[in-house]
Amino acid sequence: MLEKPETPPAGAMHQGILIESAELRIVSLPLLTPFVISTGTMTAKTFPLLVLKGEGLEGIGEAVMDPAPDYLEETIPGAMAFLRDVLLPQIVGKRFASPYELQPILAPWRGNRMAKAVVEMAFWDLWAKSLNIPLKAALGGVGDSVDVGVSLGIAPVEKTLERVDEAVANGYKRTKLKIAQGHDVKIVEAVRARHPDIKLTVDANTDYGMDDLPVLQALDDFRLDYIEQPLAYDDIHDHAKVQAALKTAICLDESIRSAKDARIALELGAARVINIKVGRVGGFASARAIHDTCAAFDAPVWCGGMLESGIGRAHNIHLATLANFTKPGDTSSASRYFKRDIINEPLEATNGEMPVPTNGPGIGVTLDQGFLKTVSDHVEEIGA
């Protein structure tokens, strides 16, 4: 029999980790350059930040809903109320032995996956810290770095070409262009003419319909790795029709909220690639289930981004160490987006590879508390 250690890691008791309190704040980080997609323009990244406190440790999570429901249905005001009034009072003051013990509390509530995700992600960080292991180890990931690409917002042709040139010079392993109706074939044609051999993808952010099939078919000529989410956010059926009419793979983003969605999409032939965003799908438990489902179908996945700060980026990097994340993700260098981040550790890619953060267990990064105060619009504490 193994002897019990005299001093176990903080929080690693058999009865679980007691969540003593939660800190909830709204953070707003200005973007260096406005980010333009088919649904609108973002000039700052505004998001809820959650810190779960217990056993002398802190677990941190970043929520990804927008101020208005322009990506999916959730909004920051609605999420803050749901977190403050419903979810956090159900977990503060209680013990949990693993993140999976949160599921009976989170599962009964319909939708609100992004709000659920930030609670679950913060606890994954707290749990990994209690075990004194990196988050990637808790998730089952391997490796010291992940492949990453860039996501370029909508801009005029010449500006887009400059941005692509810069991305290629920096060694990024995939270039993704945001497209929209009227800003698609010509921009892709120009980029492909200048860079005939780069791994190139496009993201439509739901801007097309079945009537636009000829435009999507025209994109077949440019050897794209995939076309991301051309149709509606809640559509799988018509994506199957489009995929059958294209040589290029379709990648689904907004349409995939669960492992069931992924299974249905892959069974119907609605996509050949799946983008996994932890916040969109409700947390790491769901993300892992989607990852495993896609692996069973031999469908590759990659980790999408929501312009996160260093906290969300660190979570994404650890997730992307799982085996079926075989396509480059969106977690490029933070300095491309922010003059200053809210963490102390720089998350910077080199030659298209992002190192897994290693400053301590859990997500491997720490909050810059002084700067965080200057970019926090609201702070509140939820106690037992």
Short mmCIF file of C-alpha atoms in Angstrom, two decimals:
data_model
loop_
_atom_site.label_atom_id
_atom_site.label_comp_id
_atom_site.label_asym_id
_atom_site.label_seq_id
_atom_site.Cartn_x
_atom_site.Cartn_y
_atom_site.Cartn_z
CA MET A 1 0.00 0.00 0.00
CA LEU A 2 1.25 3.45 -0.85
CA GLU A 3 1.88 5.67 2.12
CA LYS A 4 -0.17 8.84 2.33
CA PRO A 5 2.00 11.93 1.83
CA GLU A 6 2.54 13.91 4.99
CA THR A 7 1.60 17.16 3.24
CA PRO A 8 -0.69 16.65 0.26
CA PRO A 9 -0.98 19.42 -2.34
CA ALA A 10 -3.37 22.17 -1.30
CA GLY A 11 -6.93 21.19 -2.11
CA ALA A 12 -6.08 17.63 -3.14
CA MET A 13 -8.13 16.07 -0.33
CA HIS A 14 -10.38 13.09 -0.86
CA GLN A 15 -13.42 15.14 0.07
CA GLY A 16 -12.76 17.59 -2.74
CA ILE A 17 -12.01 21.28 -3.08
CA LEU A 18 -14.13 23.70 -1.10
CA ILE A 19 -15.07 26.70 -3.24
CA GLU A 20 -15.00 29.45 -0.64
CA SER A 21 -15.86 32.44 -2.83
CA ALA A 22 -15.98 33.69 -6.40
CA GLU A 23 -14.81 36.98 -7.91
CA LEU A 24 -16.69 38.12 -10.99
CA ARG A 25 -15.63 41.10 -13.05
CA ILE A 26 -16.12 42.66 -16.47
CA VAL A 27 -12.91 43.50 -18.31
CA SER A 28 -12.52 45.63 -21.43
CA LEU A 29 -9.27 45.47 -23.43
CA PRO A 30 -8.83 47.84 -26.40
CA LEU A 31 -7.84 46.13 -29.65
CA LEU A 32 -4.83 47.47 -31.54
CA THR A 33 -6.80 47.22 -34.80
CA PRO A 34 -10.58 47.01 -35.26
CA PHE A 35 -11.58 43.43 -36.07
CA VAL A 36 -14.15 43.28 -38.86
CA ILE A 37 -16.26 40.23 -39.74
CA SER A 38 -19.54 39.77 -41.59
CA THR A 39 -21.62 40.44 -38.46
CA GLY A 40 -19.90 43.65 -37.30
CA THR A 41 -16.77 45.43 -36.08
CA MET A 42 -15.08 45.02 -32.70
CA THR A 43 -12.80 47.75 -31.31
CA ALA A 44 -12.37 46.31 -27.81
CA LYS A 45 -12.62 42.87 -26.28
CA THR A 46 -15.10 43.04 -23.39
CA PHE A 47 -15.65 39.90 -21.32
CA PRO A 48 -16.53 38.49 -17.89
CA LEU A 49 -13.62 37.12 -15.90
CA LEU A 50 -14.28 34.59 -13.13
CA VAL A 51 -11.96 33.62 -10.28
CA LEU A 52 -12.96 30.69 -8.07
CA LYS A 53 -11.18 30.69 -4.71
CA GLY A 54 -10.64 27.73 -2.41
CA GLU A 55 -8.03 25.85 -0.37
CA GLY A 56 -5.60 28.76 -0.81
CA LEU A 57 -5.78 28.48 -4.60
CA GLU A 58 -7.46 30.38 -7.42
CA GLY A 59 -8.94 28.99 -10.61
CA ILE A 60 -9.50 31.48 -13.43
CA GLY A 61 -11.80 31.38 -16.43
CA GLU A 62 -12.68 33.81 -19.22
CA ALA A 63 -16.16 33.95 -20.72
CA VAL A 64 -16.61 34.56 -24.46
CA MET A 65 -20.11 35.91 -24.92
CA ASP A 66 -20.38 39.35 -26.56
CA PRO A 67 -22.17 42.45 -25.25
CA ALA A 68 -24.89 41.84 -27.85
CA PRO A 69 -26.10 38.51 -29.35
CA ASP A 70 -24.18 38.80 -32.63
CA TYR A 71 -22.21 35.51 -32.49
CA LEU A 72 -24.67 33.35 -30.57
CA GLU A 73 -27.64 34.09 -28.31
CA GLU A 74 -25.79 34.77 -25.05
CA THR A 75 -24.91 38.29 -23.95
CA ILE A 76 -22.71 39.69 -21.20
CA PRO A 77 -25.61 41.25 -19.21
CA GLY A 78 -27.59 38.01 -19.31
CA ALA A 79 -24.57 35.89 -18.42
CA MET A 80 -23.62 38.10 -15.49
CA ALA A 81 -27.11 37.78 -14.04
CA PHE A 82 -27.16 34.00 -14.60
CA LEU A 83 -23.74 33.57 -13.01
CA ARG A 84 -24.47 35.88 -10.07
CA ASP A 85 -27.99 34.75 -9.27
CA VAL A 86 -28.07 31.10 -10.32
CA LEU A 87 -24.83 29.24 -11.01
CA LEU A 88 -22.34 30.65 -8.52
CA PRO A 89 -24.65 30.46 -5.49
CA GLN A 90 -25.06 26.75 -6.29
CA ILE A 91 -21.33 26.02 -6.07
CA VAL A 92 -19.86 28.53 -3.60
CA GLY A 93 -19.62 26.93 -0.18
CA LYS A 94 -19.60 23.39 -1.58
CA ARG A 95 -16.91 20.79 -2.25
CA PHE A 96 -16.21 19.14 -5.58
CA ALA A 97 -13.77 16.29 -6.11
CA SER A 98 -13.46 16.82 -9.88
CA PRO A 99 -14.83 19.11 -12.61
CA TYR A 100 -17.27 16.38 -13.60
CA GLU A 101 -19.06 16.79 -10.27
CA LEU A 102 -20.22 20.20 -11.52
CA GLN A 103 -22.29 18.60 -14.28
CA PRO A 104 -25.39 17.84 -12.16
CA ILE A 105 -25.53 21.55 -11.32
CA LEU A 106 -24.81 22.85 -14.82
CA ALA A 107 -26.67 20.34 -16.96
CA PRO A 108 -30.31 21.07 -15.96
CA TRP A 109 -30.13 24.66 -17.20
CA ARG A 110 -30.96 25.05 -20.88
CA GLY A 111 -28.55 26.78 -23.22
CA ASN A 112 -26.24 29.35 -21.61
CA ARG A 113 -23.25 27.24 -22.59
CA MET A 114 -20.79 30.13 -22.40
CA ALA A 115 -21.81 30.97 -18.84
CA LYS A 116 -21.59 27.31 -17.84
CA ALA A 117 -18.21 27.03 -19.56
CA VAL A 118 -16.56 29.83 -17.60
CA VAL A 119 -17.53 28.17 -14.31
CA GLU A 120 -16.35 24.75 -15.44
CA MET A 121 -13.11 26.10 -16.95
CA ALA A 122 -12.23 28.05 -13.81
CA PHE A 123 -12.74 24.88 -11.79
CA TRP A 124 -10.58 22.82 -14.17
CA ASP A 125 -7.80 25.34 -13.53
CA LEU A 126 -8.40 25.17 -9.77
CA TRP A 127 -8.49 21.37 -9.81
CA ALA A 128 -5.28 21.06 -11.84
CA LYS A 129 -3.58 23.45 -9.44
CA SER A 130 -4.75 21.36 -6.48
CA LEU A 131 -3.13 18.33 -8.13
CA ASN A 132 0.00 20.35 -8.96
CA ILE A 133 -0.19 19.41 -12.64
CA PRO A 134 -0.61 21.44 -15.85
CA LEU A 135 -4.09 21.69 -17.27
CA LYS A 136 -3.02 19.76 -20.40
CA ALA A 137 -2.19 16.76 -18.20
CA ALA A 138 -5.58 16.92 -16.50
CA LEU A 139 -7.24 17.04 -19.94
CA GLY A 140 -5.14 14.23 -21.39
CA GLY A 141 -3.04 16.34 -23.74
CA VAL A 142 0.59 15.94 -24.72
CA GLY A 143 3.38 18.08 -26.14
CA ASP A 144 5.02 21.36 -25.30
CA SER A 145 3.56 23.50 -28.10
CA VAL A 146 0.65 23.64 -30.55
CA ASP A 147 0.45 24.73 -34.19
CA VAL A 148 -1.33 28.04 -34.74
CA GLY A 149 -2.46 30.25 -37.57
CA VAL A 150 -3.86 33.75 -37.94
CA SER A 151 -7.40 34.99 -38.44
CA LEU A 152 -7.59 38.17 -40.52
CA GLY A 153 -10.61 40.45 -40.40
CA ILE A 154 -12.29 41.96 -43.44
CA ALA A 155 -10.23 44.71 -45.09
CA PRO A 156 -9.51 46.08 -48.58
CA VAL A 157 -7.45 43.87 -50.87
CA GLU A 158 -4.14 45.70 -50.48
CA LYS A 159 -4.43 45.83 -46.68
CA THR A 160 -5.34 42.15 -46.60
CA LEU A 161 -2.33 41.27 -48.74
CA GLU A 162 -0.06 43.21 -46.36
CA ARG A 163 -1.48 41.28 -43.41
CA VAL A 164 -1.07 37.96 -45.18
CA ASP A 165 2.52 38.83 -46.11
CA GLU A 166 3.24 39.57 -42.45
CA ALA A 167 1.62 36.33 -41.27
CA VAL A 168 3.61 34.30 -43.78
CA ALA A 169 6.84 36.08 -42.82
CA ASN A 170 6.16 35.21 -39.18
CA GLY A 171 5.80 31.55 -40.02
CA TYR A 172 2.14 31.04 -39.14
CA LYS A 173 0.93 27.63 -40.30
CA ARG A 174 -2.49 28.67 -41.58
CA THR A 175 -4.01 31.92 -42.80
CA LYS A 176 -7.76 32.42 -42.38
CA LEU A 177 -9.59 35.19 -44.20
CA LYS A 178 -12.91 36.50 -42.97
CA ILE A 179 -15.30 36.75 -45.92
CA ALA A 180 -18.79 38.14 -46.50
CA GLN A 181 -21.15 38.56 -49.42
CA GLY A 182 -19.40 40.77 -51.96
CA HIS A 183 -16.04 40.29 -50.24
CA ASP A 184 -15.10 36.74 -51.09
CA VAL A 185 -13.89 35.41 -54.45
CA LYS A 186 -11.78 38.43 -55.44
CA ILE A 187 -10.03 38.69 -52.07
CA VAL A 188 -9.25 34.95 -52.04
CA GLU A 189 -8.07 35.09 -55.64
CA ALA A 190 -5.68 37.95 -54.83
CA VAL A 191 -4.22 36.19 -51.79
CA ARG A 192 -3.83 32.88 -53.59
CA ALA A 193 -2.14 34.58 -56.55
CA ARG A 194 0.49 36.10 -54.25
CA HIS A 195 0.85 33.04 -52.00
CA PRO A 196 0.11 29.95 -54.08
CA ASP A 197 1.34 27.42 -51.51
CA ILE A 198 0.17 28.61 -48.08
CA LYS A 199 -2.50 26.77 -46.11
CA LEU A 200 -5.47 29.08 -46.70
CA THR A 201 -8.99 28.98 -45.26
CA VAL A 202 -12.00 31.30 -45.19
CA ASP A 203 -14.61 31.99 -42.53
CA ALA A 204 -18.04 33.26 -43.58
CA ASN A 205 -19.53 33.65 -40.10
CA THR A 206 -22.97 32.52 -41.39
CA ASP A 207 -23.26 35.23 -44.09
CA TYR A 208 -24.41 33.00 -46.98
CA GLY A 209 -27.54 31.08 -47.95
CA MET A 210 -28.40 28.31 -50.39
CA ASP A 211 -28.86 30.92 -53.12
CA ASP A 212 -25.14 31.71 -52.78
CA LEU A 213 -24.03 28.19 -53.71
CA PRO A 214 -22.43 29.37 -57.01
CA VAL A 215 -20.18 31.74 -55.03
CA LEU A 216 -19.16 28.98 -52.64
CA GLN A 217 -18.49 26.67 -55.58
CA ALA A 218 -16.28 29.35 -57.12
CA LEU A 219 -14.09 29.12 -54.01
CA ASP A 220 -13.32 25.51 -54.96
CA ASP A 221 -10.80 26.87 -57.46
CA PHE A 222 -8.43 28.17 -54.77
CA ARG A 223 -7.39 24.97 -52.97
CA LEU A 224 -8.73 26.09 -49.61
CA ASP A 225 -8.21 23.80 -46.64
CA TYR A 226 -11.84 24.45 -45.65
CA ILE A 227 -14.70 26.94 -45.80
CA GLU A 228 -15.91 27.74 -42.29
CA GLN A 229 -19.60 28.15 -41.38
CA PRO A 230 -21.03 29.52 -44.63
CA LEU A 231 -24.71 29.07 -43.64
CA ALA A 232 -26.85 29.93 -40.60
CA TYR A 233 -25.62 29.44 -37.05
CA ASP A 234 -28.37 26.91 -36.28
CA ASP A 235 -28.18 24.96 -39.54
CA ILE A 236 -26.79 21.49 -40.16
CA HIS A 237 -29.19 20.14 -42.80
CA ASP A 238 -28.44 22.67 -45.57
CA HIS A 239 -24.71 22.51 -44.82
CA ALA A 240 -24.94 18.86 -45.89
CA LYS A 241 -26.37 19.96 -49.23
CA VAL A 242 -23.58 22.51 -49.69
CA GLN A 243 -20.88 20.05 -48.69
CA ALA A 244 -22.17 17.56 -51.28
CA ALA A 245 -21.84 20.26 -53.95
CA LEU A 246 -18.27 21.30 -53.02
CA LYS A 247 -14.84 19.75 -53.39
CA THR A 248 -13.60 21.92 -50.51
CA ALA A 249 -14.25 20.71 -46.96
CA ILE A 250 -16.78 22.60 -44.86
CA CYS A 251 -15.81 23.33 -41.27
CA LEU A 252 -18.63 23.93 -38.80
CA ASP A 253 -18.30 26.39 -35.92
CA GLU A 254 -21.49 28.05 -34.66
CA SER A 255 -23.65 25.02 -35.53
CA ILE A 256 -21.78 22.66 -33.20
CA ARG A 257 -22.71 23.03 -29.53
CA SER A 258 -22.37 19.41 -28.34
CA ALA A 259 -21.02 15.98 -29.20
CA LYS A 260 -24.51 15.11 -30.46
CA ASP A 261 -24.39 18.03 -32.90
CA ALA A 262 -20.97 16.88 -34.10
CA ARG A 263 -22.19 13.31 -34.57
CA ILE A 264 -25.26 14.40 -36.54
CA ALA A 265 -23.23 16.77 -38.73
CA LEU A 266 -20.63 14.13 -39.54
CA GLU A 267 -23.22 11.40 -40.13
CA LEU A 268 -25.11 13.67 -42.54
CA GLY A 269 -21.94 14.77 -44.32
CA ALA A 270 -22.53 18.41 -43.35
CA ALA A 271 -18.83 18.96 -42.62
CA ARG A 272 -15.45 17.26 -42.77
CA VAL A 273 -13.76 19.46 -40.16
CA ILE A 274 -15.00 20.80 -36.80
CA ASN A 275 -13.90 23.94 -34.96
CA ILE A 276 -14.03 23.50 -31.16
CA LYS A 277 -14.37 26.57 -28.95
CA VAL A 278 -14.55 25.69 -25.27
CA GLY A 279 -16.93 28.53 -24.47
CA ARG A 280 -19.29 27.79 -27.34
CA VAL A 281 -19.73 24.14 -26.35
CA GLY A 282 -20.12 24.55 -22.59
CA GLY A 283 -16.69 23.72 -21.21
CA PHE A 284 -13.91 21.15 -21.34
CA ALA A 285 -16.09 18.10 -20.67
CA SER A 286 -18.15 18.88 -23.77
CA ALA A 287 -15.06 19.89 -25.78
CA ARG A 288 -13.41 16.55 -25.02
CA ALA A 289 -16.57 14.67 -25.99
CA ILE A 290 -16.72 16.52 -29.32
CA HIS A 291 -13.00 15.87 -29.86
CA ASP A 292 -13.50 12.15 -29.26
CA THR A 293 -16.61 11.98 -31.46
CA CYS A 294 -14.77 13.63 -34.34
CA ALA A 295 -11.83 11.28 -33.88
CA ALA A 296 -14.22 8.33 -34.21
CA PHE A 297 -15.30 9.73 -37.59
CA ASP A 298 -11.68 10.47 -38.62
CA ALA A 299 -12.66 14.14 -38.80
CA PRO A 300 -9.91 16.54 -37.68
CA VAL A 301 -10.60 19.36 -35.25
CA TRP A 302 -8.93 22.64 -34.40
CA CYS A 303 -9.25 25.16 -31.58
CA GLY A 304 -11.07 28.34 -32.53
CA GLY A 305 -10.57 31.70 -30.89
CA MET A 306 -12.79 34.54 -29.71
CA LEU A 307 -10.10 37.26 -29.42
CA GLU A 308 -9.51 36.13 -25.85
CA SER A 309 -7.14 37.72 -23.39
CA GLY A 310 -4.27 35.66 -22.02
CA ILE A 311 -6.54 33.69 -19.68
CA GLY A 312 -8.76 32.35 -22.46
CA ARG A 313 -5.75 31.88 -24.72
CA ALA A 314 -3.98 29.78 -22.10
CA HIS A 315 -7.05 27.55 -21.72
CA ASN A 316 -7.22 27.16 -25.52
CA ILE A 317 -3.55 26.23 -25.82
CA HIS A 318 -3.86 23.48 -23.21
CA LEU A 319 -6.98 22.08 -24.93
CA ALA A 320 -5.25 22.03 -28.31
CA THR A 321 -2.68 19.52 -27.00
CA LEU A 322 -5.29 16.74 -27.34
CA ALA A 323 -4.45 14.26 -30.08
CA ASN A 324 -7.12 15.04 -32.69
CA PHE A 325 -6.34 18.77 -32.82
CA THR A 326 -4.38 18.20 -36.02
CA LYS A 327 -5.11 21.51 -37.77
CA PRO A 328 -3.60 24.84 -36.66
CA GLY A 329 -5.78 26.82 -34.27
CA ASP A 330 -6.59 30.50 -33.88
CA THR A 331 -4.41 31.21 -30.83
CA SER A 332 -1.82 33.47 -32.44
CA SER A 333 0.40 35.93 -30.55
CA ALA A 334 -1.48 38.13 -28.10
CA SER A 335 0.61 41.13 -29.21
CA ARG A 336 -1.24 41.04 -32.54
CA TYR A 337 -4.38 42.17 -30.70
CA PHE A 338 -3.48 43.94 -27.46
CA LYS A 339 -0.94 46.56 -26.48
CA ARG A 340 -0.93 44.99 -23.02
CA ASP A 341 -2.52 41.77 -21.79
CA ILE A 342 -3.99 41.03 -18.34
CA ILE A 343 -1.44 38.28 -17.63
CA ASN A 344 2.21 38.55 -16.69
CA GLU A 345 3.48 35.97 -19.18
CA PRO A 346 3.73 36.81 -22.90
CA LEU A 347 1.86 34.35 -25.09
CA GLU A 348 3.77 34.66 -28.34
CA ALA A 349 4.10 32.22 -31.22
CA THR A 350 7.37 31.45 -33.00
CA ASN A 351 7.28 30.03 -36.53
CA GLY A 352 3.64 29.10 -36.13
CA GLU A 353 4.10 27.28 -32.83
CA MET A 354 2.63 28.49 -29.53
CA PRO A 355 4.34 27.13 -26.40
CA VAL A 356 2.12 25.65 -23.72
CA PRO A 357 2.26 28.07 -20.74
CA THR A 358 4.30 26.60 -17.89
CA ASN A 359 4.43 29.19 -15.11
CA GLY A 360 3.01 26.92 -12.45
CA PRO A 361 0.30 24.24 -12.55
CA GLY A 362 -3.14 24.72 -14.07
CA ILE A 363 -3.27 27.09 -17.03
CA GLY A 364 0.32 28.18 -16.41
CA VAL A 365 -0.23 31.95 -16.43
CA THR A 366 -0.86 34.55 -13.71
CA LEU A 367 -2.97 37.68 -13.59
CA ASP A 368 -1.31 41.10 -13.73
CA GLN A 369 -3.41 42.39 -10.85
CA GLY A 370 -2.29 46.00 -11.14
CA PHE A 371 -3.15 46.30 -14.82
CA LEU A 372 -6.30 44.23 -14.41
CA LYS A 373 -7.70 46.84 -12.05
CA THR A 374 -7.27 49.56 -14.68
CA VAL A 375 -9.27 47.65 -17.32
CA SER A 376 -12.02 46.29 -15.06
CA ASP A 377 -15.37 48.01 -15.48
CA HIS A 378 -17.08 46.08 -12.69
CA VAL A 379 -16.02 43.77 -9.82
CA GLU A 380 -18.12 41.80 -7.36
CA GLU A 381 -17.57 39.01 -4.85
CA ILE A 382 -19.89 36.07 -4.28
CA GLY A 383 -19.40 34.44 -0.90
CA ALA A 384 -20.93 31.46 0.86
#
